[in-house]
Amino acid sequence: MAEITSKMVNELREKSGAPLMDCKRALVATNGNVEAAFDELRKAGLKTAEKKAGNEMGQGRLDAWVGPKSRVGAMVAITCQTDFVANGDEFKAMLGEIVHQVAEKNPANLDALHALKHSKSGTALSETVKLFAGKTGENTAIAKFQRFENMQGRVGMYVHHDGKKGALVSVTTEATEEVATPFLKTLCMHIVSAMPAPTANSRAEIPASEVERERGVLLELPDIKTKAPEMQEKILKGRMEKFFAERVLGEQPWVMDDKLTVQKAVEAALGKGAKIEGFARFQIGK
């Protein structure tokens, strides 16, 4: 039997993030082979995590990152079961690692993100998350992510102080990074705080079925249904404009001056022709 030294235990602890006693037991079981012990810890973590797969995930955190020159940005939300775990340093480190992986590797979907390797341990991110879940006893998962790249504009972000609400936005503009960054942060704050929250970047993004359903509901309202057909259409047009203005980001009243729409505020700050190319709004819990 090989001698299990404190150096070996610490090396495995740093590599795996597992508790010291679990590291020591794994090393004993593998006769001091650090790599084999790491695999044993992964297997144990995965097994434990899978048992927790049906548990509710009502807590978590999100994080965002924007690269130099504000051309690329990413945002990731990871969910778990308790705020205590979500507020831990290890959870936050894992979240930060995954945000940077999204920004740098541009995974096409969640499966592709799961397959990426952790920059330090070399473990697939899916297994990294499951191992963390096994250690904490809480179901933990990458809930969603978003990445924007805009070489003809800038990407901006904002994460609320509680780490549970945030936004990422891409705007085509000729404005400098110094000019664009503070405005895009404010724009993201608008996206986070607007009531109702924007759900689309253009009218075309709202499903036709949702538009038709709204029209059908409005036509049954007493103050429209009892009017003559030509008057119904006139009232309906005004109500539908309000419907779109509540949902389309560029048409919403600007949070800093409700006499302006968001699109007009964007052009006033970032130049004529500046255009919102995309946005994402994440929220953990209610």
mmCIF file of C-alpha atoms in Angstrom:
data_model
loop_
_atom_site.group_PDB
_atom_site.id
_atom_site.type_symbol
_atom_site.label_atom_id
_atom_site.label_comp_id
_atom_site.label_asym_id
_atom_site.label_seq_id
_atom_site.Cartn_x
_atom_site.Cartn_y
_atom_site.Cartn_z
ATOM 1 C CA MET A 1 0.000 0.000 0.000
ATOM 2 C CA ALA A 2 1.409 3.355 -1.061
ATOM 3 C CA GLU A 3 1.801 6.053 1.562
ATOM 4 C CA ILE A 4 -0.974 8.665 1.311
ATOM 5 C CA THR A 5 0.731 11.992 1.947
ATOM 6 C CA SER A 6 -0.874 15.334 2.747
ATOM 7 C CA LYS A 7 0.595 16.652 -0.515
ATOM 8 C CA MET A 8 -1.307 14.005 -2.479
ATOM 9 C CA VAL A 9 -4.521 14.749 -0.623
ATOM 10 C CA ASN A 10 -4.162 18.489 -1.205
ATOM 11 C CA GLU A 11 -3.350 17.930 -4.873
ATOM 12 C CA LEU A 12 -6.519 15.890 -5.308
ATOM 13 C CA ARG A 13 -8.511 18.421 -3.280
ATOM 14 C CA GLU A 14 -7.343 21.230 -5.582
ATOM 15 C CA LYS A 15 -8.056 19.189 -8.703
ATOM 16 C CA SER A 16 -11.476 17.921 -7.677
ATOM 17 C CA GLY A 17 -12.773 20.404 -5.112
ATOM 18 C CA ALA A 18 -13.951 17.458 -3.008
ATOM 19 C CA PRO A 19 -13.695 17.441 0.831
ATOM 20 C CA LEU A 20 -10.328 16.360 2.237
ATOM 21 C CA MET A 21 -11.607 13.155 3.831
ATOM 22 C CA ASP A 22 -13.283 12.093 0.584
ATOM 23 C CA CYS A 23 -10.001 12.733 -1.220
ATOM 24 C CA LYS A 24 -8.081 10.626 1.291
ATOM 25 C CA ARG A 25 -10.561 7.737 1.043
ATOM 26 C CA ALA A 26 -10.352 7.822 -2.769
ATOM 27 C CA LEU A 27 -6.552 7.759 -2.636
ATOM 28 C CA VAL A 28 -6.567 4.811 -0.244
ATOM 29 C CA ALA A 29 -8.985 2.949 -2.531
ATOM 30 C CA THR A 30 -6.733 3.544 -5.555
ATOM 31 C CA ASN A 31 -3.417 2.898 -3.804
ATOM 32 C CA GLY A 32 -2.325 6.529 -4.069
ATOM 33 C CA ASN A 33 -3.044 7.022 -7.790
ATOM 34 C CA VAL A 34 -4.206 10.648 -7.986
ATOM 35 C CA GLU A 35 -5.753 10.352 -11.462
ATOM 36 C CA ALA A 36 -7.596 7.145 -10.589
ATOM 37 C CA ALA A 37 -8.743 8.708 -7.306
ATOM 38 C CA PHE A 38 -10.028 11.723 -9.229
ATOM 39 C CA ASP A 39 -12.064 9.383 -11.438
ATOM 40 C CA GLU A 40 -13.436 7.671 -8.333
ATOM 41 C CA LEU A 41 -14.537 11.020 -6.931
ATOM 42 C CA ARG A 42 -16.159 11.921 -10.240
ATOM 43 C CA LYS A 43 -18.039 8.623 -10.281
ATOM 44 C CA ALA A 44 -19.183 9.110 -6.713
ATOM 45 C CA GLY A 45 -20.224 12.670 -7.430
ATOM 46 C CA LEU A 46 -22.115 11.748 -10.586
ATOM 47 C CA LYS A 47 -23.922 8.922 -8.821
ATOM 48 C CA THR A 48 -25.008 11.196 -5.994
ATOM 49 C CA ALA A 49 -26.020 13.981 -8.359
ATOM 50 C CA GLU A 50 -28.239 11.714 -10.431
ATOM 51 C CA LYS A 51 -30.157 10.672 -7.316
ATOM 52 C CA LYS A 52 -30.982 14.340 -6.749
ATOM 53 C CA ALA A 53 -32.135 14.978 -10.326
ATOM 54 C CA GLY A 54 -35.815 15.308 -9.434
ATOM 55 C CA ASN A 55 -35.343 17.960 -6.762
ATOM 56 C CA GLU A 56 -36.669 21.476 -7.222
ATOM 57 C CA MET A 57 -34.232 24.213 -8.250
ATOM 58 C CA GLY A 58 -35.593 27.446 -6.851
ATOM 59 C CA GLN A 59 -32.296 29.202 -6.218
ATOM 60 C CA GLY A 60 -29.082 29.952 -8.058
ATOM 61 C CA ARG A 61 -27.065 32.779 -9.523
ATOM 62 C CA LEU A 62 -26.296 34.281 -12.877
ATOM 63 C CA ASP A 63 -23.189 36.027 -14.098
ATOM 64 C CA ALA A 64 -22.171 37.941 -17.205
ATOM 65 C CA TRP A 65 -18.902 38.955 -18.797
ATOM 66 C CA VAL A 66 -18.002 41.322 -21.642
ATOM 67 C CA GLY A 67 -14.606 41.123 -23.318
ATOM 68 C CA PRO A 68 -12.156 43.844 -24.327
ATOM 69 C CA LYS A 69 -13.578 46.438 -26.749
ATOM 70 C CA SER A 70 -17.073 45.185 -25.815
ATOM 71 C CA ARG A 71 -17.405 43.110 -28.976
ATOM 72 C CA VAL A 72 -18.233 39.808 -27.254
ATOM 73 C CA GLY A 73 -20.263 39.067 -24.153
ATOM 74 C CA ALA A 74 -21.872 36.119 -22.399
ATOM 75 C CA MET A 75 -24.353 35.454 -19.609
ATOM 76 C CA VAL A 76 -25.033 32.174 -17.793
ATOM 77 C CA ALA A 77 -27.563 31.120 -15.162
ATOM 78 C CA ILE A 78 -26.938 28.122 -12.899
ATOM 79 C CA THR A 79 -29.721 26.901 -10.636
ATOM 80 C CA CYS A 80 -29.630 24.933 -7.398
ATOM 81 C CA GLN A 81 -31.893 24.330 -4.405
ATOM 82 C CA THR A 82 -30.741 26.715 -1.670
ATOM 83 C CA ASP A 83 -29.423 30.235 -1.508
ATOM 84 C CA PHE A 84 -26.698 29.050 0.882
ATOM 85 C CA VAL A 85 -25.101 26.902 -1.826
ATOM 86 C CA ALA A 86 -25.613 29.537 -4.534
ATOM 87 C CA ASN A 87 -23.823 32.110 -2.392
ATOM 88 C CA GLY A 88 -20.749 29.928 -1.875
ATOM 89 C CA ASP A 89 -17.352 30.721 -3.368
ATOM 90 C CA GLU A 90 -17.122 27.375 -5.169
ATOM 91 C CA PHE A 91 -20.489 27.873 -6.864
ATOM 92 C CA LYS A 92 -19.464 31.367 -7.976
ATOM 93 C CA ALA A 93 -16.109 30.110 -9.280
ATOM 94 C CA MET A 94 -17.850 27.404 -11.298
ATOM 95 C CA LEU A 95 -20.275 29.962 -12.695
ATOM 96 C CA GLY A 96 -17.445 32.316 -13.663
ATOM 97 C CA GLU A 97 -15.591 29.484 -15.417
ATOM 98 C CA ILE A 98 -18.669 28.579 -17.461
ATOM 99 C CA VAL A 99 -19.363 32.201 -18.419
ATOM 100 C CA HIS A 100 -15.854 32.527 -19.835
ATOM 101 C CA GLN A 101 -16.183 29.207 -21.646
ATOM 102 C CA VAL A 102 -19.364 30.442 -23.336
ATOM 103 C CA ALA A 103 -17.723 33.717 -24.351
ATOM 104 C CA GLU A 104 -14.538 32.088 -25.663
ATOM 105 C CA LYS A 105 -15.845 28.857 -27.232
ATOM 106 C CA ASN A 106 -19.280 29.960 -28.495
ATOM 107 C CA PRO A 107 -21.112 26.639 -27.931
ATOM 108 C CA ALA A 108 -24.050 26.118 -30.288
ATOM 109 C CA ASN A 109 -26.377 24.730 -27.614
ATOM 110 C CA LEU A 110 -26.511 23.348 -24.081
ATOM 111 C CA ASP A 111 -25.193 19.946 -25.150
ATOM 112 C CA ALA A 112 -22.174 21.591 -26.768
ATOM 113 C CA LEU A 113 -21.578 23.649 -23.621
ATOM 114 C CA HIS A 114 -21.765 20.544 -21.442
ATOM 115 C CA ALA A 115 -19.093 18.903 -23.612
ATOM 116 C CA LEU A 116 -16.541 21.707 -23.161
ATOM 117 C CA LYS A 117 -13.639 21.015 -20.801
ATOM 118 C CA HIS A 118 -12.975 22.895 -17.576
ATOM 119 C CA SER A 119 -9.871 25.064 -18.104
ATOM 120 C CA LYS A 120 -8.164 23.770 -14.924
ATOM 121 C CA SER A 121 -9.400 20.230 -14.280
ATOM 122 C CA GLY A 122 -9.987 19.178 -17.874
ATOM 123 C CA THR A 123 -13.313 17.654 -16.843
ATOM 124 C CA ALA A 124 -16.344 18.083 -19.093
ATOM 125 C CA LEU A 125 -18.499 20.900 -17.777
ATOM 126 C CA SER A 126 -21.485 18.563 -17.474
ATOM 127 C CA GLU A 127 -19.497 16.367 -15.097
ATOM 128 C CA THR A 128 -18.090 19.403 -13.290
ATOM 129 C CA VAL A 129 -21.628 20.499 -12.453
ATOM 130 C CA LYS A 130 -22.735 16.995 -11.479
ATOM 131 C CA LEU A 131 -19.691 16.527 -9.261
ATOM 132 C CA PHE A 132 -20.532 19.804 -7.529
ATOM 133 C CA ALA A 133 -24.107 18.570 -7.059
ATOM 134 C CA GLY A 134 -22.788 15.344 -5.564
ATOM 135 C CA LYS A 135 -20.624 17.221 -3.070
ATOM 136 C CA THR A 136 -23.352 19.591 -1.944
ATOM 137 C CA GLY A 137 -26.260 17.137 -2.102
ATOM 138 C CA GLU A 138 -28.228 19.624 -4.186
ATOM 139 C CA ASN A 139 -29.459 19.330 -7.729
ATOM 140 C CA THR A 140 -27.444 21.844 -9.739
ATOM 141 C CA ALA A 141 -27.736 22.608 -13.443
ATOM 142 C CA ILE A 142 -26.802 25.107 -16.122
ATOM 143 C CA ALA A 143 -30.241 26.574 -16.722
ATOM 144 C CA LYS A 144 -29.540 28.774 -19.732
ATOM 145 C CA PHE A 145 -26.910 30.857 -21.450
ATOM 146 C CA GLN A 146 -26.595 33.583 -24.042
ATOM 147 C CA ARG A 147 -23.676 34.885 -26.076
ATOM 148 C CA PHE A 148 -23.540 37.920 -28.349
ATOM 149 C CA GLU A 149 -20.793 38.964 -30.731
ATOM 150 C CA ASN A 150 -20.983 42.258 -32.608
ATOM 151 C CA MET A 151 -17.968 43.413 -34.596
ATOM 152 C CA GLN A 152 -19.942 46.391 -35.928
ATOM 153 C CA GLY A 153 -21.103 47.504 -32.505
ATOM 154 C CA ARG A 154 -20.892 46.834 -28.774
ATOM 155 C CA VAL A 155 -22.145 44.327 -26.238
ATOM 156 C CA GLY A 156 -23.234 45.429 -22.767
ATOM 157 C CA MET A 157 -24.334 43.739 -19.562
ATOM 158 C CA TYR A 158 -25.796 44.275 -16.118
ATOM 159 C CA VAL A 159 -26.201 41.888 -13.186
ATOM 160 C CA HIS A 160 -28.318 42.995 -10.239
ATOM 161 C CA HIS A 161 -26.628 43.068 -6.830
ATOM 162 C CA ASP A 162 -28.477 39.910 -5.724
ATOM 163 C CA GLY A 163 -27.032 37.925 -8.626
ATOM 164 C CA LYS A 164 -30.498 36.704 -9.570
ATOM 165 C CA LYS A 165 -31.461 39.121 -12.328
ATOM 166 C CA GLY A 166 -29.425 40.309 -15.280
ATOM 167 C CA ALA A 167 -29.407 41.264 -18.932
ATOM 168 C CA LEU A 168 -27.113 41.141 -21.935
ATOM 169 C CA VAL A 169 -27.571 43.283 -25.043
ATOM 170 C CA SER A 170 -25.962 43.719 -28.462
ATOM 171 C CA VAL A 171 -26.255 47.037 -30.310
ATOM 172 C CA THR A 172 -24.816 47.968 -33.684
ATOM 173 C CA THR A 173 -23.286 51.431 -33.361
ATOM 174 C CA GLU A 174 -20.252 53.496 -34.310
ATOM 175 C CA ALA A 175 -19.986 54.842 -30.764
ATOM 176 C CA THR A 176 -16.737 54.241 -28.902
ATOM 177 C CA GLU A 177 -16.521 51.712 -26.102
ATOM 178 C CA GLU A 178 -16.213 54.549 -23.582
ATOM 179 C CA VAL A 179 -19.494 56.061 -24.776
ATOM 180 C CA ALA A 180 -21.361 52.812 -25.335
ATOM 181 C CA THR A 181 -20.529 50.928 -22.128
ATOM 182 C CA PRO A 182 -22.361 53.122 -19.574
ATOM 183 C CA PHE A 183 -25.395 53.511 -21.811
ATOM 184 C CA LEU A 184 -25.633 49.782 -22.514
ATOM 185 C CA LYS A 185 -25.481 49.109 -18.787
ATOM 186 C CA THR A 186 -28.455 51.449 -18.334
ATOM 187 C CA LEU A 187 -30.238 49.750 -21.229
ATOM 188 C CA CYS A 188 -29.701 46.391 -19.529
ATOM 189 C CA MET A 189 -31.045 47.844 -16.284
ATOM 190 C CA HIS A 190 -34.142 48.887 -18.231
ATOM 191 C CA ILE A 191 -34.515 45.332 -19.564
ATOM 192 C CA VAL A 192 -34.248 43.930 -16.028
ATOM 193 C CA SER A 193 -36.620 46.403 -14.381
ATOM 194 C CA ALA A 194 -39.244 47.127 -17.068
ATOM 195 C CA MET A 195 -42.803 46.100 -16.224
ATOM 196 C CA PRO A 196 -43.882 44.222 -18.175
ATOM 197 C CA ALA A 197 -40.511 42.799 -19.143
ATOM 198 C CA PRO A 198 -39.729 42.960 -22.876
ATOM 199 C CA THR A 199 -40.102 39.624 -24.633
ATOM 200 C CA ALA A 200 -39.113 40.442 -28.226
ATOM 201 C CA ASN A 201 -36.700 42.607 -30.175
ATOM 202 C CA SER A 202 -39.178 43.195 -33.016
ATOM 203 C CA ARG A 203 -42.843 42.652 -33.762
ATOM 204 C CA ALA A 204 -41.906 39.820 -36.107
ATOM 205 C CA GLU A 205 -40.484 37.868 -33.135
ATOM 206 C CA ILE A 206 -43.883 37.708 -31.431
ATOM 207 C CA PRO A 207 -45.634 34.488 -32.525
ATOM 208 C CA ALA A 208 -48.546 35.083 -34.892
ATOM 209 C CA SER A 209 -50.720 32.856 -32.692
ATOM 210 C CA GLU A 210 -50.108 35.167 -29.729
ATOM 211 C CA VAL A 211 -51.010 38.238 -31.793
ATOM 212 C CA GLU A 212 -54.204 36.602 -33.082
ATOM 213 C CA ARG A 213 -55.167 35.476 -29.600
ATOM 214 C CA GLU A 214 -54.814 39.044 -28.342
ATOM 215 C CA ARG A 215 -56.928 40.365 -31.205
ATOM 216 C CA GLY A 216 -59.601 37.774 -30.437
ATOM 217 C CA VAL A 217 -59.712 38.725 -26.765
ATOM 218 C CA LEU A 218 -59.913 42.443 -27.515
ATOM 219 C CA LEU A 219 -62.741 41.986 -30.020
ATOM 220 C CA GLU A 220 -64.838 40.339 -27.301
ATOM 221 C CA LEU A 221 -64.458 43.227 -24.853
ATOM 222 C CA PRO A 222 -67.765 45.094 -24.352
ATOM 223 C CA ASP A 223 -66.311 48.521 -25.215
ATOM 224 C CA ILE A 224 -65.243 47.193 -28.625
ATOM 225 C CA LYS A 225 -67.812 44.484 -29.376
ATOM 226 C CA THR A 226 -70.744 46.899 -29.223
ATOM 227 C CA LYS A 227 -69.200 49.385 -31.667
ATOM 228 C CA ALA A 228 -69.735 49.565 -35.407
ATOM 229 C CA PRO A 229 -67.232 47.495 -37.460
ATOM 230 C CA GLU A 230 -65.246 50.516 -38.661
ATOM 231 C CA MET A 231 -65.001 51.855 -35.092
ATOM 232 C CA GLN A 232 -64.002 48.399 -33.799
ATOM 233 C CA GLU A 233 -61.042 48.323 -36.171
ATOM 234 C CA LYS A 234 -59.933 51.806 -35.143
ATOM 235 C CA ILE A 235 -60.046 50.984 -31.424
ATOM 236 C CA LEU A 236 -58.448 47.603 -32.035
ATOM 237 C CA LYS A 237 -55.531 49.207 -33.869
ATOM 238 C CA GLY A 238 -54.803 51.459 -30.897
ATOM 239 C CA ARG A 239 -55.021 48.563 -28.419
ATOM 240 C CA MET A 240 -52.701 46.416 -30.532
ATOM 241 C CA GLU A 241 -50.154 49.235 -30.683
ATOM 242 C CA LYS A 242 -50.154 49.197 -26.888
ATOM 243 C CA PHE A 243 -49.812 45.406 -26.960
ATOM 244 C CA PHE A 244 -46.659 45.660 -29.087
ATOM 245 C CA ALA A 245 -45.268 48.590 -27.088
ATOM 246 C CA GLU A 246 -45.404 46.488 -23.917
ATOM 247 C CA ARG A 247 -43.515 43.560 -25.439
ATOM 248 C CA VAL A 248 -41.070 44.883 -28.035
ATOM 249 C CA LEU A 249 -37.977 46.337 -26.382
ATOM 250 C CA GLY A 250 -37.396 49.178 -28.851
ATOM 251 C CA GLU A 251 -41.018 50.337 -28.540
ATOM 252 C CA GLN A 252 -41.153 50.437 -24.743
ATOM 253 C CA PRO A 253 -41.093 53.789 -22.911
ATOM 254 C CA TRP A 254 -37.476 54.509 -21.919
ATOM 255 C CA VAL A 255 -36.839 54.007 -18.212
ATOM 256 C CA MET A 256 -34.965 57.323 -17.927
ATOM 257 C CA ASP A 257 -37.487 59.398 -19.894
ATOM 258 C CA ASP A 258 -40.875 57.905 -20.706
ATOM 259 C CA LYS A 259 -41.413 60.518 -23.423
ATOM 260 C CA LEU A 260 -38.866 58.572 -25.471
ATOM 261 C CA THR A 261 -39.055 55.028 -26.746
ATOM 262 C CA VAL A 262 -36.082 52.780 -26.073
ATOM 263 C CA GLN A 263 -35.093 52.899 -29.751
ATOM 264 C CA LYS A 264 -35.086 56.705 -29.769
ATOM 265 C CA ALA A 265 -33.020 56.726 -26.578
ATOM 266 C CA VAL A 266 -30.552 54.308 -28.184
ATOM 267 C CA GLU A 267 -30.111 56.568 -31.211
ATOM 268 C CA ALA A 268 -29.844 59.690 -29.065
ATOM 269 C CA ALA A 269 -27.028 58.126 -27.030
ATOM 270 C CA LEU A 270 -25.246 55.983 -29.626
ATOM 271 C CA GLY A 271 -25.870 57.768 -32.895
ATOM 272 C CA LYS A 272 -28.462 57.799 -35.651
ATOM 273 C CA GLY A 273 -29.022 54.338 -37.068
ATOM 274 C CA ALA A 274 -27.868 52.555 -33.909
ATOM 275 C CA LYS A 275 -29.835 49.314 -33.689
ATOM 276 C CA ILE A 276 -30.544 46.747 -30.987
ATOM 277 C CA GLU A 277 -29.537 43.423 -32.537
ATOM 278 C CA GLY A 278 -30.503 41.194 -29.636
ATOM 279 C CA PHE A 279 -31.019 40.998 -25.897
ATOM 280 C CA ALA A 280 -31.455 38.426 -23.165
ATOM 281 C CA ARG A 281 -33.026 38.767 -19.736
ATOM 282 C CA PHE A 282 -32.427 36.094 -17.074
ATOM 283 C CA GLN A 283 -34.033 35.777 -13.659
ATOM 284 C CA ILE A 284 -33.557 33.139 -10.961
ATOM 285 C CA GLY A 285 -36.750 32.380 -9.046
ATOM 286 C CA LYS A 286 -39.684 34.745 -8.845
#
